[in-house]
mmCIF file of C-alpha atoms in Angstrom:
data_model
loop_
_atom_site.group_PDB
_atom_site.id
_atom_site.type_symbol
_atom_site.label_atom_id
_atom_site.label_comp_id
_atom_site.label_asym_id
_atom_site.label_seq_id
_atom_site.Cartn_x
_atom_site.Cartn_y
_atom_site.Cartn_z
ATOM 1 C CA MET K 18 0.000 0.000 0.000
ATOM 2 C CA SER K 19 1.019 3.595 -0.389
ATOM 3 C CA ALA K 20 3.370 4.966 2.250
ATOM 4 C CA TYR K 21 1.907 8.411 1.930
ATOM 5 C CA PHE K 22 -1.365 9.779 3.130
ATOM 6 C CA ASN K 23 -2.607 13.146 4.270
ATOM 7 C CA SER K 24 -5.601 14.730 5.897
ATOM 8 C CA ILE K 25 -7.291 15.417 2.575
ATOM 9 C CA SER K 26 -7.148 11.971 0.928
ATOM 10 C CA PRO K 27 -6.259 9.578 3.747
ATOM 11 C CA ASN K 28 -5.107 6.053 3.019
ATOM 12 C CA LEU K 29 -6.590 4.089 5.897
ATOM 13 C CA ASP K 30 -3.882 1.394 5.631
ATOM 14 C CA VAL K 31 -1.012 2.783 7.713
ATOM 15 C CA THR K 32 1.345 -0.068 6.779
ATOM 16 C CA HIS K 33 4.633 1.085 5.249
ATOM 17 C CA PRO K 34 6.754 -1.368 3.268
ATOM 18 C CA ASP K 35 10.075 0.320 4.042
ATOM 19 C CA VAL K 36 10.154 -0.004 7.852
ATOM 20 C CA CYS K 37 10.245 -2.999 10.186
ATOM 21 C CA GLN K 38 7.143 -4.785 11.405
ATOM 22 C CA PHE K 39 7.472 -3.412 14.938
ATOM 23 C CA VAL K 40 7.226 0.162 13.651
ATOM 24 C CA ASN K 41 4.177 -0.735 11.557
ATOM 25 C CA ASN K 42 2.552 -2.404 14.561
ATOM 26 C CA TYR K 43 3.138 0.765 16.572
ATOM 27 C CA LEU K 44 1.650 2.968 13.843
ATOM 28 C CA HIS K 45 -1.501 0.837 13.827
ATOM 29 C CA TYR K 46 -1.644 1.182 17.611
ATOM 30 C CA VAL K 47 -1.306 4.965 17.326
ATOM 31 C CA ALA K 48 -4.051 5.286 14.706
ATOM 32 C CA VAL K 49 -6.518 2.644 15.922
ATOM 33 C CA ILE K 50 -6.094 2.329 19.676
ATOM 34 C CA LYS K 51 -4.794 5.784 20.613
ATOM 35 C CA GLY K 52 -7.102 7.435 18.099
ATOM 36 C CA HIS K 53 -4.522 9.864 16.715
ATOM 37 C CA SER K 54 -5.024 11.339 13.268
ATOM 38 C CA LEU K 55 -3.563 9.698 10.178
ATOM 39 C CA GLN K 56 -1.345 12.746 9.746
ATOM 40 C CA THR K 57 0.087 12.212 13.235
ATOM 41 C CA ALA K 58 0.735 8.540 12.468
ATOM 42 C CA TYR K 59 2.467 9.549 9.241
ATOM 43 C CA ASN K 60 4.663 12.050 11.087
ATOM 44 C CA TYR K 61 5.682 9.290 13.531
ATOM 45 C CA TYR K 62 6.517 7.052 10.576
ATOM 46 C CA ILE K 63 8.837 9.683 9.103
ATOM 47 C CA ASP K 64 10.622 10.282 12.423
ATOM 48 C CA LEU K 65 11.010 6.586 13.283
ATOM 49 C CA LYS K 66 12.247 5.731 9.800
ATOM 50 C CA GLU K 67 14.872 8.459 10.102
ATOM 51 C CA PHE K 68 16.003 7.234 13.511
ATOM 52 C CA PHE K 69 16.281 3.552 12.598
ATOM 53 C CA GLY K 70 18.136 4.471 9.417
ATOM 54 C CA TYR K 71 20.714 6.337 11.489
ATOM 55 C CA ALA K 72 20.774 3.542 14.084
ATOM 56 C CA ALA K 73 21.760 1.191 11.259
ATOM 57 C CA VAL K 74 24.682 3.525 10.539
ATOM 58 C CA LEU K 75 25.735 3.532 14.191
ATOM 59 C CA HIS K 76 25.599 -0.285 14.274
ATOM 60 C CA HIS K 77 27.662 -0.529 11.045
ATOM 61 C CA LEU K 78 24.900 -1.986 8.881
ATOM 62 C CA CYS K 79 25.261 0.776 6.294
ATOM 63 C CA SER K 80 27.077 4.063 5.682
ATOM 64 C CA PHE K 81 25.583 7.495 6.301
ATOM 65 C CA ASP K 82 25.236 8.044 2.534
ATOM 66 C CA GLU K 83 23.335 4.746 2.218
ATOM 67 C CA MET K 84 21.020 5.482 5.141
ATOM 68 C CA SER K 85 17.980 6.603 3.141
ATOM 69 C CA GLN K 86 18.104 3.483 0.926
ATOM 70 C CA PHE K 87 18.803 0.999 3.730
ATOM 71 C CA ASN K 88 16.292 -1.871 3.896
ATOM 72 C CA GLN K 89 14.841 -1.437 7.376
ATOM 73 C CA THR K 90 12.535 -4.446 7.052
ATOM 74 C CA ILE K 91 15.456 -6.681 8.077
ATOM 75 C CA LEU K 92 15.660 -5.030 11.513
ATOM 76 C CA ASP K 93 14.528 -7.567 14.083
ATOM 77 C CA LEU K 94 13.723 -7.544 17.785
ATOM 78 C CA ASP K 95 17.353 -8.207 18.724
ATOM 79 C CA PHE K 96 18.381 -5.055 16.872
ATOM 80 C CA ILE K 97 15.748 -2.982 18.657
ATOM 81 C CA LYS K 98 16.878 -4.431 21.978
ATOM 82 C CA SER K 99 20.420 -3.312 21.185
ATOM 83 C CA ILE K 100 19.394 0.367 20.940
ATOM 84 C CA THR K 101 20.902 2.384 23.808
ATOM 85 C CA SER K 102 20.454 5.852 25.219
ATOM 86 C CA GLN K 103 23.786 6.726 23.649
ATOM 87 C CA ASP K 104 22.384 5.840 20.203
ATOM 88 C CA ILE K 105 19.536 8.262 20.781
ATOM 89 C CA TYR K 106 21.911 11.007 21.928
ATOM 90 C CA GLU K 107 24.016 10.403 18.811
ATOM 91 C CA PHE K 108 20.886 10.720 16.668
ATOM 92 C CA LEU K 109 19.895 13.994 18.313
ATOM 93 C CA PHE K 110 23.447 15.304 17.939
ATOM 94 C CA MET K 111 23.395 14.419 14.225
ATOM 95 C CA LEU K 112 20.121 16.292 13.786
ATOM 96 C CA GLN K 113 21.656 19.364 15.352
ATOM 97 C CA GLN K 114 25.067 19.282 13.692
ATOM 98 C CA LYS K 115 24.376 17.872 10.233
ATOM 99 C CA LYS K 116 20.762 18.881 9.625
ATOM 100 C CA ASN K 117 20.651 22.097 11.665
ATOM 101 C CA CYS K 118 17.391 21.046 13.309
ATOM 102 C CA LYS K 119 16.036 23.430 15.923
ATOM 103 C CA ALA K 120 15.495 22.289 19.496
ATOM 104 C CA SER K 121 11.740 22.107 18.901
ATOM 105 C CA THR K 122 12.263 19.754 15.934
ATOM 106 C CA ARG K 123 14.664 17.538 17.871
ATOM 107 C CA ASN K 124 12.230 17.374 20.775
ATOM 108 C CA ARG K 125 9.390 16.422 18.447
ATOM 109 C CA LYS K 126 11.421 13.538 17.020
ATOM 110 C CA LEU K 127 12.423 12.481 20.532
ATOM 111 C CA SER K 128 8.732 12.427 21.436
ATOM 112 C CA ALA K 129 8.103 9.981 18.583
ATOM 113 C CA LEU K 130 10.892 7.736 19.891
ATOM 114 C CA ARG K 131 9.530 7.919 23.430
ATOM 115 C CA GLY K 132 6.123 6.823 22.200
ATOM 116 C CA PHE K 133 7.560 3.862 20.281
ATOM 117 C CA PHE K 134 9.807 2.579 23.058
ATOM 118 C CA HIS K 135 7.084 3.120 25.657
ATOM 119 C CA TYR K 136 4.849 0.942 23.474
ATOM 120 C CA MET K 137 7.532 -1.721 23.118
ATOM 121 C CA THR K 138 8.283 -1.725 26.855
ATOM 122 C CA LEU K 139 4.940 -1.339 28.592
ATOM 123 C CA THR K 140 2.222 -2.061 26.008
ATOM 124 C CA VAL K 141 3.478 -5.197 24.244
ATOM 125 C CA ASN K 142 6.219 -6.086 26.790
ATOM 126 C CA LEU K 143 8.866 -6.887 24.181
ATOM 127 C CA LEU K 144 11.601 -4.779 25.810
ATOM 128 C CA LYS K 145 12.769 -4.717 29.401
ATOM 129 C CA ASN K 146 14.387 -1.285 29.272
ATOM 130 C CA ASP K 147 13.321 1.943 27.620
ATOM 131 C CA PRO K 148 16.408 3.681 26.167
ATOM 132 C CA THR K 149 14.585 7.025 26.033
ATOM 133 C CA SER K 150 13.844 7.121 29.777
ATOM 134 C CA SER K 151 17.073 8.947 30.635
ATOM 135 C CA VAL K 152 17.141 11.256 27.590
ATOM 136 C CA SER K 153 16.097 14.834 28.299
ATOM 137 C CA ASN K 154 14.541 17.338 25.936
ATOM 138 C CA ALA K 155 16.728 19.987 24.395
ATOM 139 C CA LYS K 156 16.271 23.402 25.936
ATOM 140 C CA LYS K 157 14.255 25.573 23.598
ATOM 141 C CA ALA K 158 14.795 29.276 23.173
ATOM 142 C CA GLN K 159 11.848 31.231 24.518
ATOM 143 C CA VAL K 160 10.193 32.673 21.428
ATOM 144 C CA LEU K 161 7.158 34.868 21.936
ATOM 145 C CA PRO K 162 4.299 34.235 19.514
ATOM 146 C CA LYS K 163 3.991 36.687 16.661
ATOM 147 C CA PHE K 164 0.611 38.382 16.372
ATOM 148 C CA LEU K 165 -1.164 41.233 14.610
ATOM 149 C CA SER K 166 -1.984 44.347 16.538
ATOM 150 C CA GLU K 167 -5.582 45.488 16.791
ATOM 151 C CA GLU K 168 -4.891 48.111 14.121
ATOM 152 C CA GLU K 169 -3.288 45.538 11.800
ATOM 153 C CA SER K 170 -6.211 43.161 12.320
ATOM 154 C CA ILE K 171 -8.685 45.833 11.212
ATOM 155 C CA GLN K 172 -6.364 46.701 8.318
ATOM 156 C CA LEU K 173 -6.449 43.049 7.230
ATOM 157 C CA LEU K 174 -10.244 42.839 7.387
ATOM 158 C CA SER K 175 -10.542 46.131 5.486
ATOM 159 C CA ASN K 176 -8.411 44.978 2.547
ATOM 160 C CA ILE K 177 -9.784 41.569 1.586
ATOM 161 C CA GLN K 178 -10.051 41.382 -2.196
ATOM 162 C CA SER K 179 -11.492 38.129 -3.486
ATOM 163 C CA ASP K 180 -13.862 36.628 -6.027
ATOM 164 C CA PHE K 181 -15.660 35.091 -3.032
ATOM 165 C CA TYR K 182 -15.467 38.009 -0.624
ATOM 166 C CA GLU K 183 -18.181 36.859 1.801
ATOM 167 C CA ARG K 184 -16.485 33.498 2.372
ATOM 168 C CA ASP K 185 -12.970 34.868 2.776
ATOM 169 C CA PHE K 186 -14.099 37.685 5.079
ATOM 170 C CA CYS K 187 -15.891 35.091 7.218
ATOM 171 C CA ILE K 188 -12.809 32.825 7.372
ATOM 172 C CA ILE K 189 -10.525 35.594 8.595
ATOM 173 C CA THR K 190 -13.152 36.880 11.026
ATOM 174 C CA LEU K 191 -13.438 33.428 12.625
ATOM 175 C CA PHE K 192 -9.664 33.110 12.906
ATOM 176 C CA LEU K 193 -9.292 36.532 14.525
ATOM 177 C CA ASN K 194 -12.211 36.111 16.935
ATOM 178 C CA CYS K 195 -12.229 32.435 17.887
ATOM 179 C CA GLY K 196 -8.554 31.474 17.770
ATOM 180 C CA MET K 197 -9.286 28.187 16.036
ATOM 181 C CA ARG K 198 -6.636 26.056 14.348
ATOM 182 C CA LEU K 199 -6.447 25.696 10.561
ATOM 183 C CA GLN K 200 -7.553 22.043 10.625
ATOM 184 C CA GLU K 201 -10.404 22.917 12.964
ATOM 185 C CA LEU K 202 -11.691 25.569 10.577
ATOM 186 C CA VAL K 203 -11.679 23.397 7.448
ATOM 187 C CA ARG K 204 -13.474 20.575 9.311
ATOM 188 C CA ILE K 205 -16.446 22.751 10.344
ATOM 189 C CA ASN K 206 -19.789 21.471 9.110
ATOM 190 C CA LEU K 207 -23.043 23.377 8.886
ATOM 191 C CA SER K 208 -24.448 20.983 11.490
ATOM 192 C CA ASP K 209 -21.692 22.073 13.908
ATOM 193 C CA ILE K 210 -23.183 25.576 14.138
ATOM 194 C CA ARG K 211 -25.558 25.666 17.082
ATOM 195 C CA ASP K 212 -27.079 28.936 18.260
ATOM 196 C CA ALA K 213 -24.059 31.149 19.045
ATOM 197 C CA THR K 214 -21.446 28.370 19.082
ATOM 198 C CA ILE K 215 -19.501 26.202 16.662
ATOM 199 C CA LEU K 216 -18.477 22.669 17.628
ATOM 200 C CA LEU K 217 -14.795 22.318 16.741
ATOM 201 C CA HIS K 218 -13.071 18.994 16.154
ATOM 202 C CA GLY K 219 -9.538 19.497 17.441
ATOM 203 C CA LYS K 220 -6.352 17.554 18.053
ATOM 204 C CA GLY K 221 -6.694 13.992 19.271
ATOM 205 C CA ASN K 222 -10.372 13.894 18.273
ATOM 206 C CA LYS K 223 -11.166 16.280 21.110
ATOM 207 C CA GLU K 224 -14.207 18.486 20.713
ATOM 208 C CA ARG K 225 -14.843 21.937 22.140
ATOM 209 C CA ASN K 226 -17.227 24.806 21.561
ATOM 210 C CA ALA K 227 -16.115 28.061 19.983
ATOM 211 C CA TYR K 228 -18.314 30.927 21.102
ATOM 212 C CA LEU K 229 -19.339 33.257 18.303
ATOM 213 C CA THR K 230 -18.981 36.994 18.731
ATOM 214 C CA PRO K 231 -21.431 39.397 17.069
ATOM 215 C CA ALA K 232 -18.778 39.935 14.367
ATOM 216 C CA CYS K 233 -18.686 36.168 13.694
ATOM 217 C CA VAL K 234 -22.473 35.868 13.556
ATOM 218 C CA ASP K 235 -22.683 38.810 11.147
ATOM 219 C CA ALA K 236 -19.929 37.404 8.887
ATOM 220 C CA LEU K 237 -21.515 33.940 8.878
ATOM 221 C CA THR K 238 -24.930 35.405 8.034
ATOM 222 C CA HIS K 239 -23.557 37.204 4.968
ATOM 223 C CA TYR K 240 -21.581 34.145 3.808
ATOM 224 C CA LEU K 241 -24.362 31.584 4.323
ATOM 225 C CA ARG K 242 -26.761 33.768 2.385
ATOM 226 C CA VAL K 243 -24.459 33.422 -0.649
ATOM 227 C CA ARG K 244 -23.615 29.762 -0.007
ATOM 228 C CA GLN K 245 -27.303 28.822 -0.101
ATOM 229 C CA THR K 246 -27.431 29.941 -3.740
ATOM 230 C CA MET K 247 -24.593 27.613 -4.837
ATOM 231 C CA THR K 248 -25.747 24.714 -7.033
ATOM 232 C CA ASN K 249 -22.416 22.945 -7.641
ATOM 233 C CA ILE K 250 -21.823 21.499 -4.170
ATOM 234 C CA PRO K 251 -21.505 17.668 -4.421
ATOM 235 C CA ALA K 252 -23.511 15.448 -2.105
ATOM 236 C CA SER K 253 -20.382 14.467 -0.148
ATOM 237 C CA ASP K 254 -19.748 18.114 0.787
ATOM 238 C CA GLN K 255 -23.284 19.363 1.352
ATOM 239 C CA ASP K 256 -22.580 19.762 5.077
ATOM 240 C CA ALA K 257 -19.182 21.450 4.667
ATOM 241 C CA LEU K 258 -19.184 25.064 5.852
ATOM 242 C CA PHE K 259 -16.418 26.480 3.676
ATOM 243 C CA VAL K 260 -16.472 25.341 0.069
ATOM 244 C CA SER K 261 -14.807 26.257 -3.215
ATOM 245 C CA LYS K 262 -16.666 28.630 -5.489
ATOM 246 C CA ARG K 263 -15.387 26.766 -8.562
ATOM 247 C CA THR K 264 -15.840 23.116 -7.544
ATOM 248 C CA GLY K 265 -18.189 23.290 -4.571
ATOM 249 C CA ARG K 266 -15.875 20.969 -2.641
ATOM 250 C CA ARG K 267 -14.770 21.502 0.962
ATOM 251 C CA LEU K 268 -11.791 23.855 1.120
ATOM 252 C CA SER K 269 -8.430 22.221 1.795
ATOM 253 C CA PRO K 270 -6.060 23.542 4.481
ATOM 254 C CA ARG K 271 -3.651 24.719 1.779
ATOM 255 C CA ARG K 272 -6.391 26.691 -0.004
ATOM 256 C CA VAL K 273 -7.279 28.470 3.250
ATOM 257 C CA GLN K 274 -3.595 29.311 3.740
ATOM 258 C CA GLN K 275 -3.521 30.810 0.235
ATOM 259 C CA ILE K 276 -6.593 32.920 1.013
ATOM 260 C CA VAL K 277 -4.965 34.274 4.170
ATOM 261 C CA GLU K 278 -1.630 34.879 2.432
ATOM 262 C CA ALA K 279 -3.313 36.795 -0.399
ATOM 263 C CA SER K 280 -5.317 38.886 2.074
ATOM 264 C CA LEU K 281 -2.192 39.746 4.081
ATOM 265 C CA GLN K 282 -0.482 40.834 0.878
ATOM 266 C CA MET K 283 -3.413 43.021 -0.149
ATOM 267 C CA ALA K 284 -3.360 44.631 3.293
ATOM 268 C CA GLY K 285 0.357 45.391 3.041
ATOM 269 C CA LEU K 286 1.133 42.953 5.872
ATOM 270 C CA SER K 287 3.099 40.304 3.988
ATOM 271 C CA GLY K 288 6.779 39.787 4.735
ATOM 272 C CA LYS K 289 6.254 40.277 8.481
ATOM 273 C CA GLY K 290 6.097 36.600 9.409
ATOM 274 C CA TYR K 291 2.307 36.530 9.663
ATOM 275 C CA SER K 292 0.469 33.361 8.686
ATOM 276 C CA THR K 293 -2.776 31.489 9.268
ATOM 277 C CA HIS K 294 -1.530 30.241 12.634
ATOM 278 C CA LYS K 295 -0.504 33.777 13.601
ATOM 279 C CA LEU K 296 -4.171 34.776 13.335
ATOM 280 C CA ARG K 297 -4.841 32.232 16.088
ATOM 281 C CA HIS K 298 -2.081 33.863 18.152
ATOM 282 C CA THR K 299 -3.683 37.227 17.463
ATOM 283 C CA ALA K 300 -7.073 36.123 18.757
ATOM 284 C CA ALA K 301 -5.511 34.673 21.920
ATOM 285 C CA THR K 302 -3.353 37.732 22.592
ATOM 286 C CA LEU K 303 -6.142 40.264 22.076
ATOM 287 C CA MET K 304 -8.511 38.261 24.282
ATOM 288 C CA TYR K 305 -5.949 38.094 27.072
ATOM 289 C CA ARG K 306 -5.072 41.779 26.739
ATOM 290 C CA SER K 307 -8.697 42.712 27.207
ATOM 291 C CA GLY K 308 -8.357 41.798 30.882
ATOM 292 C CA GLU K 309 -11.649 39.899 30.699
ATOM 293 C CA VAL K 310 -10.079 36.451 30.163
ATOM 294 C CA ASP K 311 -7.739 34.679 32.570
ATOM 295 C CA VAL K 312 -5.213 32.050 31.543
ATOM 296 C CA LEU K 313 -7.413 29.077 32.496
ATOM 297 C CA GLU K 314 -10.340 30.383 30.465
ATOM 298 C CA LEU K 315 -7.988 31.043 27.549
ATOM 299 C CA LYS K 316 -6.713 27.460 27.789
ATOM 300 C CA GLU K 317 -10.245 26.151 27.279
ATOM 301 C CA LEU K 318 -10.998 28.576 24.463
ATOM 302 C CA LEU K 319 -7.860 27.566 22.556
ATOM 303 C CA GLY K 320 -8.200 23.849 23.216
ATOM 304 C CA HIS K 321 -4.787 23.465 24.854
ATOM 305 C CA ALA K 322 -4.125 20.222 26.718
ATOM 306 C CA ASN K 323 -1.888 21.917 29.299
ATOM 307 C CA VAL K 324 -2.001 25.388 30.789
ATOM 308 C CA SER K 325 1.778 25.648 30.304
ATOM 309 C CA THR K 326 1.124 25.996 26.568
ATOM 310 C CA THR K 327 -1.293 28.854 27.198
ATOM 311 C CA GLN K 328 0.987 30.716 29.591
ATOM 312 C CA ILE K 329 3.119 32.010 26.746
ATOM 313 C CA TYR K 330 0.368 34.566 26.095
ATOM 314 C CA THR K 331 0.827 35.981 29.577
ATOM 315 C CA HIS K 332 4.352 37.002 28.550
ATOM 316 C CA VAL K 333 3.120 38.772 25.446
ATOM 317 C CA ASP K 334 0.920 41.253 27.273
ATOM 318 C CA THR K 335 3.309 44.024 28.253
ATOM 319 C CA THR K 336 0.385 46.350 28.956
ATOM 320 C CA GLN K 337 -0.072 44.995 32.469
ATOM 321 C CA LEU K 338 3.651 45.324 33.131
ATOM 322 C CA HIS K 339 3.500 48.935 31.986
ATOM 323 C CA HIS K 340 0.630 49.634 34.375
ATOM 324 C CA ALA K 341 2.528 47.922 37.197
ATOM 325 C CA VAL K 342 5.578 50.108 36.695
ATOM 326 C CA ASN K 343 3.456 53.256 36.502
ATOM 327 C CA ALA K 344 1.739 52.315 39.762
ATOM 328 C CA SER K 345 4.860 53.270 41.722
ATOM 329 C CA PRO K 346 4.376 56.573 43.632
ATOM 330 C CA LEU K 347 7.714 57.705 42.217
ATOM 331 C CA SER K 348 6.644 57.143 38.611
ATOM 332 C CA GLN K 349 5.280 60.712 38.346
ATOM 333 C CA VAL K 350 8.290 62.487 39.895
ATOM 334 C CA LYS K 351 9.745 64.374 36.948
ATOM 335 C CA TYR K 352 13.054 66.062 36.349
ATOM 336 C CA MET K 353 14.057 68.617 39.003
ATOM 337 C CA GLU K 354 16.342 71.560 38.560
ATOM 338 C CA PRO K 355 19.470 71.297 40.732
ATOM 339 C CA PRO K 356 19.278 73.141 44.075
ATOM 340 C CA LYS K 357 20.867 76.606 44.095
ATOM 341 C CA THR K 358 23.694 75.936 46.560
ATOM 342 C CA ASP K 359 27.456 75.633 46.394
ATOM 343 C CA ILE K 360 28.319 72.326 44.800
ATOM 344 C CA LEU K 361 31.623 70.540 45.070
ATOM 345 C CA ASN K 362 33.578 70.969 41.865
ATOM 346 C CA THR K 363 34.413 67.448 40.862
ATOM 347 C CA ASN K 364 37.421 68.746 38.946
ATOM 348 C CA ASP K 365 39.074 70.066 42.133
ATOM 349 C CA PRO K 366 41.926 67.913 43.413
ATOM 350 C CA ILE K 367 41.144 65.868 46.525
ATOM 351 C CA ASN K 368 43.658 65.455 49.334
ATOM 352 C CA ILE K 369 43.851 61.729 49.715
ATOM 353 C CA ASP K 370 45.750 62.077 52.973
ATOM 354 C CA GLU K 371 42.890 63.872 54.649
ATOM 355 C CA PRO K 372 41.072 61.424 56.888
ATOM 356 C CA ASP K 373 37.355 60.849 56.549
ATOM 357 C CA LEU K 374 35.253 62.776 59.066
ATOM 358 C CA GLU K 375 33.001 60.730 61.298
#
């Protein structure tokens, strides 16, 4: 079966002919038992294939140049048992030195290895020791999320130019108000809209409600009025919220990215590192800056699994820090003219033999 699948045209068979059976068994476990998305399972496949290819190099089964063509199907349980923590450190070091992978990328690949060896050790009991148990994550540089200011957000909404204006205005309005992820937006169905909420289908098949602001309701009303007149929507996509004007099919994640990129360019905001995901950061930052949302409420609104992920937005809001500094009673004491008295001339020589006066 094909080794490639994606979220648009998924191949439900997650078996890959170029990795060992134990990796394939784990990928089935991830997709079927753990309930992760096919895209997540595919990402694990890529990371595990890369690791075991390099492990074959470390164990002298092939050269580094032959790594990508090495037949990993010959790797047996004895080989997997021979993997040590040092092998994993060597792999992470290679990623840093030869591939210039950032700490976040190395940590993501380490997470895939942890999942596999945890499965082999505790789920199917084929290993006695987990070589990842003593391997720590690389320290990541603290990077604050990039976001649009309130003025830039209005500038973006004011400069949307499209042959399907109502749809594209609605998409960007939902991003900026609800803070939803790209995949969550493209998965929205008409049946998910209930009163003033939208049921979002997020990571790990988790569901949450996005609460619609008056701006969202207004944008949806204008878009749905036009969508109801479309006659080219196929039966399979009748329930899809956002559809193509040309084909009537559900919009793909890449098409939504193109819509956002084009709108940013029209608004004069391209080249600043803004993207679809940055609109999610914008919604989160502006909500937190309002002072009406605390970090726990923001965690639920964004669908984060851990509050530690949400806390990065508390570092973005410098407004509160500014108010805190200005709260000092000395913050309003302005420059004073020097007192009109005799002042020691600092250029006069000082007698160093003269003792200090008590």
